[in-house]
Amino acid sequence: MSTLQISLAIIGGLVLAAVVAYNAWIARKSAPRTASERGHDSRFHATSRFEDTASPADGNLQEGVSGRIDPVLGDGFEGMSGGEGMADEGHQAPSRGGPVTLNQMVNPADKKAGLDALIDVIIPLQLENAVLGESLLGALPGTRRVGSKPFAVEGQTPTGEWETPRTGQRYRTLQAGVQLANRSGALNDIEFSEFVVKVQAFADAVGASPDFPDMRAEVARARELDAFASAHDAQLGFTLRARSAAWSPGYVAQHAYRLGFLAGSLPGRMVLPGSQGHAPILSLTFDPQAAMADDPEQSALRDIALALEVTHVPRSEQPFVRMREIASFLAEAMDGAVTDDAGHLLSRDTMDHIGADLESLYDALDSRDLAAGSHQARRLFS
């Protein structure tokens, strides 16, 4: 074999080795990023407690994102337009906090239903004699809804408090109510008539005398409340998109856990618990099919969604500030960009404008005694 042939063979071997190495590098780069061995379980099952979690409120996350998030506010709340991209800035990891349990997410006392003249039609029911809670429960209609609106009956305790009838308690005064409006719309004539029929049947069964209000006045009140709610309903959504390599569900969950998120009851959903028993502040979601895959670490995610139900979270939680900090931190930590649904980056000015508009919305809700995060607000905006 000549020197030329040997040289060509060596060059060919080197080229082949380079091609194999390049293909291996490309395959590795295109593979989804996975959780580190020290990270949490990537299979995304709900658990009652996660150790080593932290909240952005515990560690002051620095501001700034390379990217932008899609603001999606409800009808009637204007002023959310796209802007120019932000420059990347460094972020500090949040400090470690104590363990967070799922029991902290909802205050059991806050689950208690309570009729409120602000958002309900309430009909007094006068009883001839005291009635046991067992009898009242047995006389309730099969469904606790009137059309698309919640229907409820309450009894007054000896201390003057209203509660859902319960066994072992005697009641001398009752009231029935139906919600004036929710996200399905305002209470209409047909629903009001159905409500009257249900209340009359219940009253006849327990020996009570109902005092019905004027239908036209209540329906008009429902329409006015619905108009206000439609103009002030706000649901804000950001999208975090991968810049280069995709993410695995475990990789996303590992970073979210460090910020205090917990696995939700649905695959591909995580929630950031509120303080003092309030409803979750934020939700983080991604493709549920990827979360349920046989091997989630091989599932590739190109984007995740961060959402805030503005009317469901108290202003005191500073939900938008925390949402903005969390989005910035995740974008920096996972090499992502915060965008809107159309993929446009959000500028710092746009973020500031959204925050100012949200403050105006909070003020409007407060003026109607429907403060964001209150029991009445969560019922109305549901």
CSV table of C-alpha atoms in Angstrom, one decimal:
chain,number,residue,atom,x,y,z
A,1,MET,CA,0.0,0.0,0.0
A,2,SER,CA,1.4,3.3,-1.1
A,3,THR,CA,1.9,6.3,1.2
A,4,LEU,CA,-1.0,8.1,-0.5
A,5,GLN,CA,-3.4,5.3,0.1
A,6,ILE,CA,-2.3,5.1,3.8
A,7,SER,CA,-2.8,8.9,4.1
A,8,LEU,CA,-6.3,8.7,2.5
A,9,ALA,CA,-7.3,5.8,4.8
A,10,ILE,CA,-6.2,7.8,7.9
A,11,ILE,CA,-8.1,10.9,6.7
A,12,GLY,CA,-11.2,8.8,6.0
A,13,GLY,CA,-11.0,7.3,9.4
A,14,LEU,CA,-10.7,10.7,11.0
A,15,VAL,CA,-13.7,12.1,9.0
A,16,LEU,CA,-15.8,9.1,10.0
A,17,ALA,CA,-14.9,9.6,13.7
A,18,ALA,CA,-15.7,13.3,13.4
A,19,VAL,CA,-19.1,12.5,11.9
A,20,VAL,CA,-19.9,10.0,14.6
A,21,ALA,CA,-18.9,12.4,17.3
A,22,TYR,CA,-20.9,15.2,15.7
A,23,ASN,CA,-24.0,13.1,15.5
A,24,ALA,CA,-23.6,12.0,19.2
A,25,TRP,CA,-23.2,15.7,20.2
A,26,ILE,CA,-26.3,16.7,18.2
A,27,ALA,CA,-28.3,13.8,19.8
A,28,ARG,CA,-27.2,14.9,23.3
A,29,LYS,CA,-28.0,18.5,22.6
A,30,SER,CA,-31.5,17.7,21.3
A,31,ALA,CA,-32.4,15.4,24.2
A,32,PRO,CA,-34.7,16.9,26.8
A,33,ARG,CA,-32.9,18.2,29.9
A,34,THR,CA,-33.6,15.9,32.8
A,35,ALA,CA,-33.7,16.4,36.6
A,36,SER,CA,-30.5,15.9,38.5
A,37,GLU,CA,-30.0,12.9,40.7
A,38,ARG,CA,-30.5,15.1,43.7
A,39,GLY,CA,-33.8,16.5,42.4
A,40,HIS,CA,-37.2,15.4,43.3
A,41,ASP,CA,-39.2,12.5,41.9
A,42,SER,CA,-39.9,13.3,38.3
A,43,ARG,CA,-43.0,11.2,38.0
A,44,PHE,CA,-45.1,14.0,39.2
A,45,HIS,CA,-47.3,12.2,41.7
A,46,ALA,CA,-49.1,14.3,44.3
A,47,THR,CA,-47.6,14.0,47.8
A,48,SER,CA,-48.5,15.4,51.1
A,49,ARG,CA,-45.2,16.9,51.9
A,50,PHE,CA,-42.1,18.1,50.0
A,51,GLU,CA,-38.9,19.0,51.8
A,52,ASP,CA,-36.3,21.5,50.7
A,53,THR,CA,-38.8,23.9,49.2
A,54,ALA,CA,-38.7,27.7,49.0
A,55,SER,CA,-40.8,30.6,48.1
A,56,PRO,CA,-39.7,33.6,46.1
A,57,ALA,CA,-41.0,35.7,49.0
A,58,ASP,CA,-38.4,34.1,51.2
A,59,GLY,CA,-35.5,34.9,48.9
A,60,ASN,CA,-35.6,38.2,47.0
A,61,LEU,CA,-35.4,37.1,43.4
A,62,GLN,CA,-33.8,39.8,41.2
A,63,GLU,CA,-35.9,41.2,38.4
A,64,GLY,CA,-35.4,40.9,34.7
A,65,VAL,CA,-36.2,38.3,32.1
A,66,SER,CA,-34.9,37.5,28.7
A,67,GLY,CA,-38.2,37.1,27.1
A,68,ARG,CA,-41.7,37.9,27.6
A,69,ILE,CA,-44.9,36.4,28.9
A,70,ASP,CA,-48.3,36.5,27.4
A,71,PRO,CA,-50.7,38.6,29.4
A,72,VAL,CA,-54.2,37.2,29.0
A,73,LEU,CA,-56.8,39.3,30.9
A,74,GLY,CA,-60.5,38.9,31.0
A,75,ASP,CA,-62.9,40.9,28.8
A,76,GLY,CA,-63.3,44.5,29.7
A,77,PHE,CA,-59.8,44.9,31.1
A,78,GLU,CA,-57.7,46.7,28.5
A,79,GLY,CA,-54.2,47.9,28.0
A,80,MET,CA,-52.2,44.7,27.7
A,81,SER,CA,-50.1,45.0,24.6
A,82,GLY,CA,-46.8,43.5,23.4
A,83,GLY,CA,-43.4,45.1,23.9
A,84,GLU,CA,-39.8,44.6,23.2
A,85,GLY,CA,-37.6,41.9,24.7
A,86,MET,CA,-35.7,42.4,27.9
A,87,ALA,CA,-32.1,42.0,28.4
A,88,ASP,CA,-31.0,38.9,30.3
A,89,GLU,CA,-29.9,39.5,33.9
A,90,GLY,CA,-28.5,37.3,36.5
A,91,HIS,CA,-30.8,35.8,39.2
A,92,GLN,CA,-30.1,34.6,42.7
A,93,ALA,CA,-31.7,31.3,43.7
A,94,PRO,CA,-34.3,31.6,46.3
A,95,SER,CA,-33.4,30.8,49.9
A,96,ARG,CA,-34.7,27.6,51.4
A,97,GLY,CA,-37.9,27.6,53.4
A,98,GLY,CA,-39.6,25.0,55.5
A,99,PRO,CA,-41.7,22.1,54.2
A,100,VAL,CA,-45.0,23.0,52.7
A,101,THR,CA,-48.0,20.6,53.0
A,102,LEU,CA,-51.0,20.2,50.7
A,103,ASN,CA,-53.2,20.9,53.8
A,104,GLN,CA,-51.9,24.4,53.9
A,105,MET,CA,-53.4,25.1,50.4
A,106,VAL,CA,-57.0,25.5,51.5
A,107,ASN,CA,-58.4,26.7,54.8
A,108,PRO,CA,-61.2,24.2,55.7
A,109,ALA,CA,-63.2,27.0,57.4
A,110,ASP,CA,-63.1,29.0,54.1
A,111,LYS,CA,-64.8,26.1,52.3
A,112,LYS,CA,-68.0,26.8,54.3
A,113,ALA,CA,-70.8,28.1,52.0
A,114,GLY,CA,-72.4,31.3,53.1
A,115,LEU,CA,-75.2,33.2,51.4
A,116,ASP,CA,-74.5,36.9,50.9
A,117,ALA,CA,-77.0,39.6,49.9
A,118,LEU,CA,-74.2,41.1,47.8
A,119,ILE,CA,-74.2,38.2,45.3
A,120,ASP,CA,-77.3,36.1,46.2
A,121,VAL,CA,-81.0,36.4,46.0
A,122,ILE,CA,-82.0,35.5,49.6
A,123,ILE,CA,-85.5,34.4,50.6
A,124,PRO,CA,-86.4,34.3,54.3
A,125,LEU,CA,-88.3,31.2,55.4
A,126,GLN,CA,-90.3,31.5,58.6
A,127,LEU,CA,-90.9,28.2,60.5
A,128,GLU,CA,-94.0,27.5,62.7
A,129,ASN,CA,-91.9,25.2,64.9
A,130,ALA,CA,-88.3,24.3,65.3
A,131,VAL,CA,-87.1,21.7,62.8
A,132,LEU,CA,-84.3,19.2,63.1
A,133,GLY,CA,-81.4,19.4,60.7
A,134,GLU,CA,-82.1,15.8,59.6
A,135,SER,CA,-85.6,16.8,58.4
A,136,LEU,CA,-84.2,19.8,56.5
A,137,LEU,CA,-81.5,17.8,54.8
A,138,GLY,CA,-84.1,15.2,53.7
A,139,ALA,CA,-86.3,17.8,52.2
A,140,LEU,CA,-83.6,19.5,50.1
A,141,PRO,CA,-84.0,19.1,46.3
A,142,GLY,CA,-81.8,16.5,44.6
A,143,THR,CA,-79.7,19.1,42.9
A,144,ARG,CA,-78.2,22.2,44.5
A,145,ARG,CA,-78.2,24.2,41.4
A,146,VAL,CA,-80.7,26.3,39.6
A,147,GLY,CA,-79.8,26.3,35.9
A,148,SER,CA,-76.1,27.3,36.1
A,149,LYS,CA,-76.3,29.0,39.5
A,150,PRO,CA,-75.6,27.5,42.9
A,151,PHE,CA,-78.6,27.1,45.2
A,152,ALA,CA,-78.4,26.8,49.0
A,153,VAL,CA,-80.5,26.6,52.2
A,154,GLU,CA,-79.2,27.8,55.5
A,155,GLY,CA,-80.4,27.6,59.1
A,156,GLN,CA,-79.7,30.1,61.9
A,157,THR,CA,-78.1,28.7,65.0
A,158,PRO,CA,-79.0,29.9,68.5
A,159,THR,CA,-75.9,32.2,68.4
A,160,GLY,CA,-77.3,33.9,65.3
A,161,GLU,CA,-74.9,32.4,62.8
A,162,TRP,CA,-76.0,31.0,59.5
A,163,GLU,CA,-74.9,27.5,58.4
A,164,THR,CA,-75.8,24.6,56.1
A,165,PRO,CA,-78.3,22.4,58.1
A,166,ARG,CA,-76.6,19.6,60.0
A,167,THR,CA,-77.7,16.6,61.9
A,168,GLY,CA,-78.3,17.1,65.6
A,169,GLN,CA,-79.1,20.8,65.3
A,170,ARG,CA,-82.6,22.4,65.7
A,171,TYR,CA,-83.5,25.5,63.6
A,172,ARG,CA,-86.2,28.1,64.0
A,173,THR,CA,-85.2,30.3,61.1
A,174,LEU,CA,-84.2,29.4,57.6
A,175,GLN,CA,-83.2,31.2,54.4
A,176,ALA,CA,-82.8,30.0,50.8
A,177,GLY,CA,-80.7,31.6,48.2
A,178,VAL,CA,-79.4,31.5,44.6
A,179,GLN,CA,-76.4,33.2,43.2
A,180,LEU,CA,-77.1,36.3,41.1
A,181,ALA,CA,-74.3,35.8,38.6
A,182,ASN,CA,-71.2,33.7,37.8
A,183,ARG,CA,-69.0,33.2,34.7
A,184,SER,CA,-72.0,31.5,33.1
A,185,GLY,CA,-73.8,34.8,33.1
A,186,ALA,CA,-76.6,36.5,35.0
A,187,LEU,CA,-79.6,34.9,36.7
A,188,ASN,CA,-82.4,35.0,34.1
A,189,ASP,CA,-86.2,34.9,34.3
A,190,ILE,CA,-86.3,31.1,33.8
A,191,GLU,CA,-83.7,30.4,36.4
A,192,PHE,CA,-85.5,32.7,38.9
A,193,SER,CA,-88.8,30.9,38.3
A,194,GLU,CA,-87.1,27.5,38.8
A,195,PHE,CA,-85.6,28.9,42.0
A,196,VAL,CA,-89.1,29.9,43.3
A,197,VAL,CA,-90.5,26.5,42.5
A,198,LYS,CA,-87.7,24.7,44.4
A,199,VAL,CA,-88.0,27.0,47.4
A,200,GLN,CA,-91.8,26.6,47.6
A,201,ALA,CA,-91.5,22.8,47.4
A,202,PHE,CA,-88.9,22.8,50.2
A,203,ALA,CA,-91.0,25.2,52.3
A,204,ASP,CA,-94.1,23.1,52.0
A,205,ALA,CA,-92.1,20.0,53.0
A,206,VAL,CA,-90.8,21.6,56.2
A,207,GLY,CA,-93.7,23.8,57.1
A,208,ALA,CA,-92.1,27.2,56.3
A,209,SER,CA,-93.5,30.4,54.8
A,210,PRO,CA,-91.3,32.0,52.1
A,211,ASP,CA,-91.2,35.7,51.4
A,212,PHE,CA,-90.4,36.0,47.7
A,213,PRO,CA,-88.9,39.3,46.3
A,214,ASP,CA,-89.9,40.9,43.0
A,215,MET,CA,-88.5,38.9,40.1
A,216,ARG,CA,-87.9,41.9,37.8
A,217,ALA,CA,-85.9,43.7,40.5
A,218,GLU,CA,-83.7,40.7,41.3
A,219,VAL,CA,-83.1,39.9,37.6
A,220,ALA,CA,-82.1,43.5,37.0
A,221,ARG,CA,-79.7,43.3,39.9
A,222,ALA,CA,-78.2,40.1,38.5
A,223,ARG,CA,-77.6,41.8,35.1
A,224,GLU,CA,-75.9,44.8,36.8
A,225,LEU,CA,-73.6,42.5,38.8
A,226,ASP,CA,-72.8,40.4,35.8
A,227,ALA,CA,-71.9,43.5,33.8
A,228,PHE,CA,-69.5,44.6,36.6
A,229,ALA,CA,-68.0,41.1,36.8
A,230,SER,CA,-67.5,40.7,33.1
A,231,ALA,CA,-65.6,44.1,33.0
A,232,HIS,CA,-63.3,43.1,35.9
A,233,ASP,CA,-62.7,39.4,35.4
A,234,ALA,CA,-58.9,38.9,34.9
A,235,GLN,CA,-57.0,35.7,34.2
A,236,LEU,CA,-53.3,36.4,33.5
A,237,GLY,CA,-51.2,33.8,31.6
A,238,PHE,CA,-47.5,33.7,30.8
A,239,THR,CA,-45.8,31.1,28.6
A,240,LEU,CA,-42.2,30.0,29.2
A,241,ARG,CA,-40.6,28.7,26.1
A,242,ALA,CA,-37.3,26.7,25.8
A,243,ARG,CA,-34.6,28.6,23.9
A,244,SER,CA,-32.6,25.5,22.8
A,245,ALA,CA,-32.8,22.1,24.5
A,246,ALA,CA,-36.3,20.9,25.5
A,247,TRP,CA,-37.1,20.1,29.1
A,248,SER,CA,-38.3,16.9,30.6
A,249,PRO,CA,-41.2,16.9,33.1
A,250,GLY,CA,-38.8,16.1,35.9
A,251,TYR,CA,-36.5,19.0,35.0
A,252,VAL,CA,-39.4,21.4,35.1
A,253,ALA,CA,-40.8,19.9,38.4
A,254,GLN,CA,-37.3,20.1,40.0
A,255,HIS,CA,-37.0,23.8,39.4
A,256,ALA,CA,-40.7,24.4,40.4
A,257,TYR,CA,-40.3,22.5,43.7
A,258,ARG,CA,-37.4,24.8,44.7
A,259,LEU,CA,-39.8,27.8,44.3
A,260,GLY,CA,-42.4,26.3,46.6
A,261,PHE,CA,-44.7,24.7,44.0
A,262,LEU,CA,-46.5,21.4,44.9
A,263,ALA,CA,-47.8,18.7,42.5
A,264,GLY,CA,-51.5,19.2,41.8
A,265,SER,CA,-54.2,16.6,41.5
A,266,LEU,CA,-54.0,16.6,37.7
A,267,PRO,CA,-51.0,15.3,35.7
A,268,GLY,CA,-48.9,18.2,34.4
A,269,ARG,CA,-50.2,20.7,36.9
A,270,MET,CA,-48.4,22.3,39.9
A,271,VAL,CA,-49.6,25.0,42.3
A,272,LEU,CA,-48.0,27.6,44.5
A,273,PRO,CA,-49.8,27.5,47.9
A,274,GLY,CA,-51.1,30.7,49.4
A,275,SER,CA,-50.4,31.8,52.9
A,276,GLN,CA,-52.9,31.7,55.8
A,277,GLY,CA,-55.1,29.1,54.1
A,278,HIS,CA,-55.8,31.1,51.0
A,279,ALA,CA,-56.3,29.5,47.6
A,280,PRO,CA,-53.2,28.7,45.5
A,281,ILE,CA,-51.5,31.8,44.2
A,282,LEU,CA,-50.2,30.5,40.9
A,283,SER,CA,-50.5,27.4,38.7
A,284,LEU,CA,-47.8,25.9,36.5
A,285,THR,CA,-49.0,23.5,33.8
A,286,PHE,CA,-47.5,21.5,30.9
A,287,ASP,CA,-48.6,18.7,28.6
A,288,PRO,CA,-50.3,16.1,30.7
A,289,GLN,CA,-49.4,13.4,28.2
A,290,ALA,CA,-45.7,14.1,28.9
A,291,ALA,CA,-46.3,13.8,32.6
A,292,MET,CA,-48.1,10.5,32.2
A,293,ALA,CA,-45.6,8.9,29.8
A,294,ASP,CA,-44.0,5.6,30.8
A,295,ASP,CA,-40.6,7.3,30.9
A,296,PRO,CA,-41.3,11.0,31.6
A,297,GLU,CA,-37.6,11.8,31.4
A,298,GLN,CA,-37.7,11.1,27.7
A,299,SER,CA,-40.7,13.4,27.1
A,300,ALA,CA,-39.7,16.7,25.5
A,301,LEU,CA,-41.4,19.9,26.6
A,302,ARG,CA,-40.9,23.0,24.6
A,303,ASP,CA,-43.1,25.3,26.7
A,304,ILE,CA,-44.9,25.5,30.1
A,305,ALA,CA,-47.7,27.9,31.2
A,306,LEU,CA,-47.8,30.0,34.4
A,307,ALA,CA,-51.3,31.3,35.3
A,308,LEU,CA,-52.9,33.6,37.8
A,309,GLU,CA,-56.6,33.8,38.6
A,310,VAL,CA,-56.4,37.5,39.6
A,311,THR,CA,-59.8,37.7,41.2
A,312,HIS,CA,-59.1,34.5,43.3
A,313,VAL,CA,-55.9,35.6,45.0
A,314,PRO,CA,-55.7,38.4,47.7
A,315,ARG,CA,-53.8,41.5,46.8
A,316,SER,CA,-51.8,41.0,50.0
A,317,GLU,CA,-50.2,37.9,48.5
A,318,GLN,CA,-48.6,40.2,45.8
A,319,PRO,CA,-49.4,37.6,43.2
A,320,PHE,CA,-48.3,39.5,40.1
A,321,VAL,CA,-45.0,40.5,41.7
A,322,ARG,CA,-44.3,36.8,42.6
A,323,MET,CA,-45.5,35.6,39.2
A,324,ARG,CA,-43.1,38.0,37.5
A,325,GLU,CA,-40.2,37.0,39.8
A,326,ILE,CA,-40.9,33.3,39.3
A,327,ALA,CA,-41.1,33.6,35.5
A,328,SER,CA,-37.8,35.5,35.5
A,329,PHE,CA,-36.1,32.9,37.7
A,330,LEU,CA,-37.3,29.9,35.7
A,331,ALA,CA,-36.3,31.6,32.4
A,332,GLU,CA,-32.8,32.2,33.7
A,333,ALA,CA,-32.4,28.8,35.3
A,334,MET,CA,-33.8,26.7,32.5
A,335,ASP,CA,-32.6,28.8,29.5
A,336,GLY,CA,-36.1,29.9,28.5
A,337,ALA,CA,-37.9,32.9,27.3
A,338,VAL,CA,-41.1,34.4,28.8
A,339,THR,CA,-43.6,35.1,26.0
A,340,ASP,CA,-47.3,35.6,25.3
A,341,ASP,CA,-49.4,33.1,23.5
A,342,ALA,CA,-48.2,34.4,20.1
A,343,GLY,CA,-44.5,34.0,21.1
A,344,HIS,CA,-43.9,37.7,21.6
A,345,LEU,CA,-41.4,38.7,24.3
A,346,LEU,CA,-42.6,41.0,27.2
A,347,SER,CA,-40.6,44.1,27.9
A,348,ARG,CA,-40.0,45.5,31.4
A,349,ASP,CA,-42.3,48.4,30.5
A,350,THR,CA,-45.1,46.1,29.5
A,351,MET,CA,-44.7,44.2,32.8
A,352,ASP,CA,-44.9,47.4,34.7
A,353,HIS,CA,-48.0,48.5,32.8
A,354,ILE,CA,-49.7,45.2,33.6
A,355,GLY,CA,-48.9,45.6,37.2
A,356,ALA,CA,-50.4,49.1,37.3
A,357,ASP,CA,-53.6,47.9,35.5
A,358,LEU,CA,-54.0,45.2,38.1
A,359,GLU,CA,-53.8,47.6,40.9
A,360,SER,CA,-56.6,49.6,39.3
A,361,LEU,CA,-58.6,46.4,39.0
A,362,TYR,CA,-58.0,45.6,42.7
A,363,ASP,CA,-59.3,49.0,43.6
A,364,ALA,CA,-62.4,48.6,41.6
A,365,LEU,CA,-63.1,45.2,43.3
A,366,ASP,CA,-62.5,46.7,46.7
A,367,SER,CA,-65.0,49.5,45.9
A,368,ARG,CA,-67.7,46.8,45.4
A,369,ASP,CA,-66.8,44.9,48.6
A,370,LEU,CA,-65.6,42.1,46.3
A,371,ALA,CA,-61.9,42.1,47.2
A,372,ALA,CA,-59.8,39.7,45.2
A,373,GLY,CA,-59.5,36.4,47.0
A,374,SER,CA,-62.6,36.9,49.2
A,375,HIS,CA,-65.2,34.2,49.4
A,376,GLN,CA,-67.7,36.4,47.5
A,377,ALA,CA,-65.2,37.1,44.7
A,378,ARG,CA,-64.2,33.5,44.2
A,379,ARG,CA,-67.9,32.6,44.0
A,380,LEU,CA,-68.8,35.3,41.6
A,381,PHE,CA,-65.7,34.7,39.3
A,382,SER,CA,-66.3,30.9,39.0
